Coordinates of C-alpha atoms and ligand atoms in Angstrom, one line a residue:
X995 CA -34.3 5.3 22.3
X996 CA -34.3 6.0 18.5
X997 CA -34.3 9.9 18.3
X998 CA -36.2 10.6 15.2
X999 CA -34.1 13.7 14.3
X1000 CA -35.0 15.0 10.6
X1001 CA -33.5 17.2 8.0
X1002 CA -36.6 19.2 9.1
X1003 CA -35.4 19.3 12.9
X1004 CA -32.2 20.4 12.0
X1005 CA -33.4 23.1 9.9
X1006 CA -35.2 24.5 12.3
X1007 CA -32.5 24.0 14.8
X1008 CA -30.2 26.3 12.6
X1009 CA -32.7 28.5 12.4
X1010 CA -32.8 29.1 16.0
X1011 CA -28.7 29.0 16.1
X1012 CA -29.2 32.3 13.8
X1013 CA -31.4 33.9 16.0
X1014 CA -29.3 33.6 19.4
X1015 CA -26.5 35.1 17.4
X1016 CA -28.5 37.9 16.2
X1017 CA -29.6 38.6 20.0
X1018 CA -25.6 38.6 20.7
X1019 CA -24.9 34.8 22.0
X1020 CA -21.2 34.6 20.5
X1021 CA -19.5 31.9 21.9
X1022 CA -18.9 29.2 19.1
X1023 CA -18.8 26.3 21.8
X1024 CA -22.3 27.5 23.1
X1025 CA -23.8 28.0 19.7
X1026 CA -22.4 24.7 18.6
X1027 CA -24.1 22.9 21.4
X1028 CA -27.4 24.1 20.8
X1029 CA -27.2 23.1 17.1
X1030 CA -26.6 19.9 18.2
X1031 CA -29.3 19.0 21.3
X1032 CA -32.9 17.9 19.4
X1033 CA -35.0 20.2 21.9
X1034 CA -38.4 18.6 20.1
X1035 CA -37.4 15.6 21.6
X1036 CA -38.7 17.8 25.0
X1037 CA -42.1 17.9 23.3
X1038 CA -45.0 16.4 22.7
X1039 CA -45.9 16.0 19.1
X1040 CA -48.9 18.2 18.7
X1041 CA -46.2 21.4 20.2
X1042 CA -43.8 20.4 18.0
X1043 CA -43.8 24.0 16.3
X1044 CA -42.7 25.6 19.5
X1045 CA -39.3 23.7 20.2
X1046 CA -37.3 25.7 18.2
X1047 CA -38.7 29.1 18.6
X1048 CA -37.0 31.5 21.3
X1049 CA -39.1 30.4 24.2
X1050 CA -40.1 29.4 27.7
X1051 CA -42.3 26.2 27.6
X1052 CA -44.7 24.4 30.2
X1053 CA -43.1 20.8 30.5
X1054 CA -45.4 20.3 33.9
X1055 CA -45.3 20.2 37.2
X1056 CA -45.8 24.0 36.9
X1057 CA -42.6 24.5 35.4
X1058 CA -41.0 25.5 32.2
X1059 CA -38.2 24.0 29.9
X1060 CA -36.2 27.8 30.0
X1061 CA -36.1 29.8 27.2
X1062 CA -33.3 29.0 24.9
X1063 CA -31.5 32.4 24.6
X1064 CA -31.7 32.3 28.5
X1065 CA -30.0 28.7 28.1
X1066 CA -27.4 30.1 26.3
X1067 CA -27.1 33.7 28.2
X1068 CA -25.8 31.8 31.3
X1069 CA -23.9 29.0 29.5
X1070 CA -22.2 31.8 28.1
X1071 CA -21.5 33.0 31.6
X1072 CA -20.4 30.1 32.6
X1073 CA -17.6 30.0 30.2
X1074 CA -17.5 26.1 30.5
X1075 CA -14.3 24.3 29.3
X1076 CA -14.3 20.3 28.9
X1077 CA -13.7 18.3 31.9
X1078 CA -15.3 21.4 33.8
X1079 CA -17.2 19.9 37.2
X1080 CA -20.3 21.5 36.9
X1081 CA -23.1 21.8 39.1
X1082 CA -26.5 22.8 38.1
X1083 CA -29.4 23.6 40.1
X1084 CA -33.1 22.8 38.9
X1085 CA -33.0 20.2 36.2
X1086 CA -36.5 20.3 34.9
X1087 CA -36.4 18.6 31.5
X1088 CA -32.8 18.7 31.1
X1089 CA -32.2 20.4 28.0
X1090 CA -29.6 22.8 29.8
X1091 CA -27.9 19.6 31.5
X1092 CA -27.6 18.1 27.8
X1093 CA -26.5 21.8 26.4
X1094 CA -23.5 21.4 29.5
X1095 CA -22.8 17.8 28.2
X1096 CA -22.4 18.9 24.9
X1097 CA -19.9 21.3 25.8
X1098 CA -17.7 17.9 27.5
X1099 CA -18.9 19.2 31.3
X1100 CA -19.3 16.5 33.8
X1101 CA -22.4 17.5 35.1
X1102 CA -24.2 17.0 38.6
X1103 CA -27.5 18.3 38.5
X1104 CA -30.1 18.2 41.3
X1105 CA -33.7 18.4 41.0
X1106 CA -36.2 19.7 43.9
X1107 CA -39.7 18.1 42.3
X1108 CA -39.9 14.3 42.6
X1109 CA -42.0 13.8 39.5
X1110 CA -39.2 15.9 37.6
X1111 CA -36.0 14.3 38.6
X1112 CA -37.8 11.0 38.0
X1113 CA -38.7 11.5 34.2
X1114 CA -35.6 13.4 33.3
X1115 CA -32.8 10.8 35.0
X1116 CA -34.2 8.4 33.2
X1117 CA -35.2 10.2 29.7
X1118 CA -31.6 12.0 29.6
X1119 CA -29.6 9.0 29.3
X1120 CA -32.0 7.3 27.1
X1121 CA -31.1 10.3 24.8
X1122 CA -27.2 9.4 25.4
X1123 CA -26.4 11.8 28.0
X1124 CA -24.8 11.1 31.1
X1125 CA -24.9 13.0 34.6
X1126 CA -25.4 12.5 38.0
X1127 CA -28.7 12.9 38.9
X1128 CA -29.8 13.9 42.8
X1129 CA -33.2 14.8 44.1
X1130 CA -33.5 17.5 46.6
X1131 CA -33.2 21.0 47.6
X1132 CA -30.3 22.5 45.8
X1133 CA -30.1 26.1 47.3
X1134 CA -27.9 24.0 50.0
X1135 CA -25.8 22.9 46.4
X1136 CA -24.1 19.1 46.9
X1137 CA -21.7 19.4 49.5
X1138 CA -20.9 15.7 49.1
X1139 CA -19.5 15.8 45.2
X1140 CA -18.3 19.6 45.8
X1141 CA -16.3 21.4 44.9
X1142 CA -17.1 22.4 41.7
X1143 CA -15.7 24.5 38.8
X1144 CA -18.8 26.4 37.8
X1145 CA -22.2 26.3 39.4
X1146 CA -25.2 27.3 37.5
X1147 CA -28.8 28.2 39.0
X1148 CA -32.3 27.6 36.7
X1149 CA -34.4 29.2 39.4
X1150 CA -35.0 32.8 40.6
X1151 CA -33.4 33.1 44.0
X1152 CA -33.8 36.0 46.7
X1153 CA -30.3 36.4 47.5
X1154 CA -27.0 34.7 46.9
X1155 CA -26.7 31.6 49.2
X1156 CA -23.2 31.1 50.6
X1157 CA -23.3 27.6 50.8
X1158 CA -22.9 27.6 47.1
X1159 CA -20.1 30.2 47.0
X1160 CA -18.6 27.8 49.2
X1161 CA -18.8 24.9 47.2
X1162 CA -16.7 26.8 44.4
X1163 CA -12.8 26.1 43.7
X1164 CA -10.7 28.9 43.5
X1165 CA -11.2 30.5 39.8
X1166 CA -14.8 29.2 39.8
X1167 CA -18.2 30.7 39.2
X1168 CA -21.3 30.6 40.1
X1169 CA -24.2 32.4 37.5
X1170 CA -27.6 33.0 39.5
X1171 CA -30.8 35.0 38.5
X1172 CA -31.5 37.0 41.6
X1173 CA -34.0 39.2 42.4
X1174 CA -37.6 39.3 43.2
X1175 CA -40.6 36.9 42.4
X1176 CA -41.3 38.6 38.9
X1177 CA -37.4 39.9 38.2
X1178 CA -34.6 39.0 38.3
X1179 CA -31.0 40.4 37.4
X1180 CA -28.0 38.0 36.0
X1181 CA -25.1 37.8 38.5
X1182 CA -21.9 36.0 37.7
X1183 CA -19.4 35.8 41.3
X1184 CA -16.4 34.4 41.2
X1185 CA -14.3 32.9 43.6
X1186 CA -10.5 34.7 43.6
X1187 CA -9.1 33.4 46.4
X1188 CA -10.3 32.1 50.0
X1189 CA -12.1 35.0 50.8
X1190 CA -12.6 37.0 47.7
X1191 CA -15.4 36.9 45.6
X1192 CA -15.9 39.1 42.3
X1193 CA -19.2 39.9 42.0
X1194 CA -20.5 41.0 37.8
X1195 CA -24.2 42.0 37.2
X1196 CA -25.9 41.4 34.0
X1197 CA -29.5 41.5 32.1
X1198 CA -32.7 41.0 33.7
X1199 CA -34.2 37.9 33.6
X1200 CA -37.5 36.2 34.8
X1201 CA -37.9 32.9 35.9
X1202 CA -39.7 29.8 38.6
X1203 CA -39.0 30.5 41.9
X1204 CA -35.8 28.6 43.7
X1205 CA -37.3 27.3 46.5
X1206 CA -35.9 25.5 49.6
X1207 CA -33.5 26.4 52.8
X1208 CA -31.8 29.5 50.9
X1209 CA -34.2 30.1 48.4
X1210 CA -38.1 30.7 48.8
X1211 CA -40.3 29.5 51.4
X1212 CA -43.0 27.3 50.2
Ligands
SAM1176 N1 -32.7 23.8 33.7 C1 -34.1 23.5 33.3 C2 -34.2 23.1 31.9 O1 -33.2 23.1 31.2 O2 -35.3 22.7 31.5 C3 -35.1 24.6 33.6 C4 -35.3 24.7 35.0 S1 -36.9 25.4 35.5 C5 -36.8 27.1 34.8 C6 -36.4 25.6 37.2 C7 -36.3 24.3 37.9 O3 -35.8 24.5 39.2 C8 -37.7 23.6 38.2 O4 -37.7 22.3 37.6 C9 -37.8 23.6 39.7 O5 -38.5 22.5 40.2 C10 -36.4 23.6 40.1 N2 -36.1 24.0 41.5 C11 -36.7 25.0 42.2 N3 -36.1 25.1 43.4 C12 -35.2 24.2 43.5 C13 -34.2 23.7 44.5 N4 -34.2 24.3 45.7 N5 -33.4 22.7 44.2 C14 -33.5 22.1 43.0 N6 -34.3 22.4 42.0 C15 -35.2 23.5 42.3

């Protein structure tokens, strides 16, 4: 797929780079990978003046491609290094998978909506990224490629589910939005040892809710 990135896209990709770090995204590895993803590509034409600004969009299927800042809150959190095996649950339209490959993750993402994971395992290596992509109800996480270094969670969930805690290595994190259907607050736990988890709240946050076994009901 020829990616028709302009100077004009990477203007206004800059642009947005200079707004995270004015709301307080520091980390030069996350602000590097957002000046580099084309998030118009996410967009039809005729919205084209919405993929760089700092927000939420519809991309169908009742969902939304999340808020940039939001991308880069929890990226942030994740403190992702290269090589880093990480899991990320709700894909959507993949721009936080591509943010994670840009960083030198190896990324398994799963994806609960059928018409979802479709499009986006076959859009995101068309635009040169590479993950594994799975369909189905990540609150139980991926037992079969765990375990992973971090785990990140695109989705409002009611409470932490332990089957993701336990699909963390020792030292690694998971960074969920929990809380009710219209808030929720930014958790990082992290695994110190067998038992031991260390449990860090953060900002408020709303987003879609994480449905399946550990998340909402239907
Ligand atoms: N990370 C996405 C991006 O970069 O565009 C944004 C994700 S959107 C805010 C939340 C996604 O989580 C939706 O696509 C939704 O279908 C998905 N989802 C909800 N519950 C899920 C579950 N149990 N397992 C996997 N995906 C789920």
């Amino acid at each position: 797929m020829e990616i028709n990135d302009s100077y004009r896209h990477r203007g206004m990709r800059k642009a947005l780079v200079r707004t995270l770090k004015g709301k307080g995204i520091t980390q030069p590895d996350v602000l590097k990978a957002i000046g580099k993803v084309p998030r118009h590509v996410f967009f039809e034409n005729a919205f084209l003046e919405h993929a760089y600004q700092d927000k939420a969009f519809p991309i169908g299927e009742g969902q939304t491609i999340s808020q940039p800042y939001t991308v880069a809150f929890q990226t942030e959190l994740l403190d992702v290094k290269p090589q880093d095996k990480v899991l990320e649950i709700g894909t959507g339209s993949g721009y936080q998978c591509c943010v994670l490959c840009e960083m030198g993750a190896r990324v398994y993402t799963i994806e609960y909506n059928k018409v979802l994971y479709e499009r986006t395992r076959k859009f995101l290596p068309e635009m040169g990224y590479r993950a594994t992509f799975v369909h189905g109800d990540g609150s139980r996480g991926i037992p079969s490629y765990a375990p992973y270094d971090k785990i990140i969670v695109t989705a409002g969930a009611p409470t932490v589910p332990t089957a993701l805690l336990d699909q963390l290595k020792p030292g690694g994190c998971l960074v969920i939005p929990v809380g009710n259907d219209r808030m929720q607050k930014m958790l990082r736990l992290t695994r110190q040892g067998e038992k031991q988890i260390k449990r860090e709240a953060f900002d408020n946050f709303s987003f879609v809710p994480l449905l399946g076994k550990f998340g909402w009901q239907k």
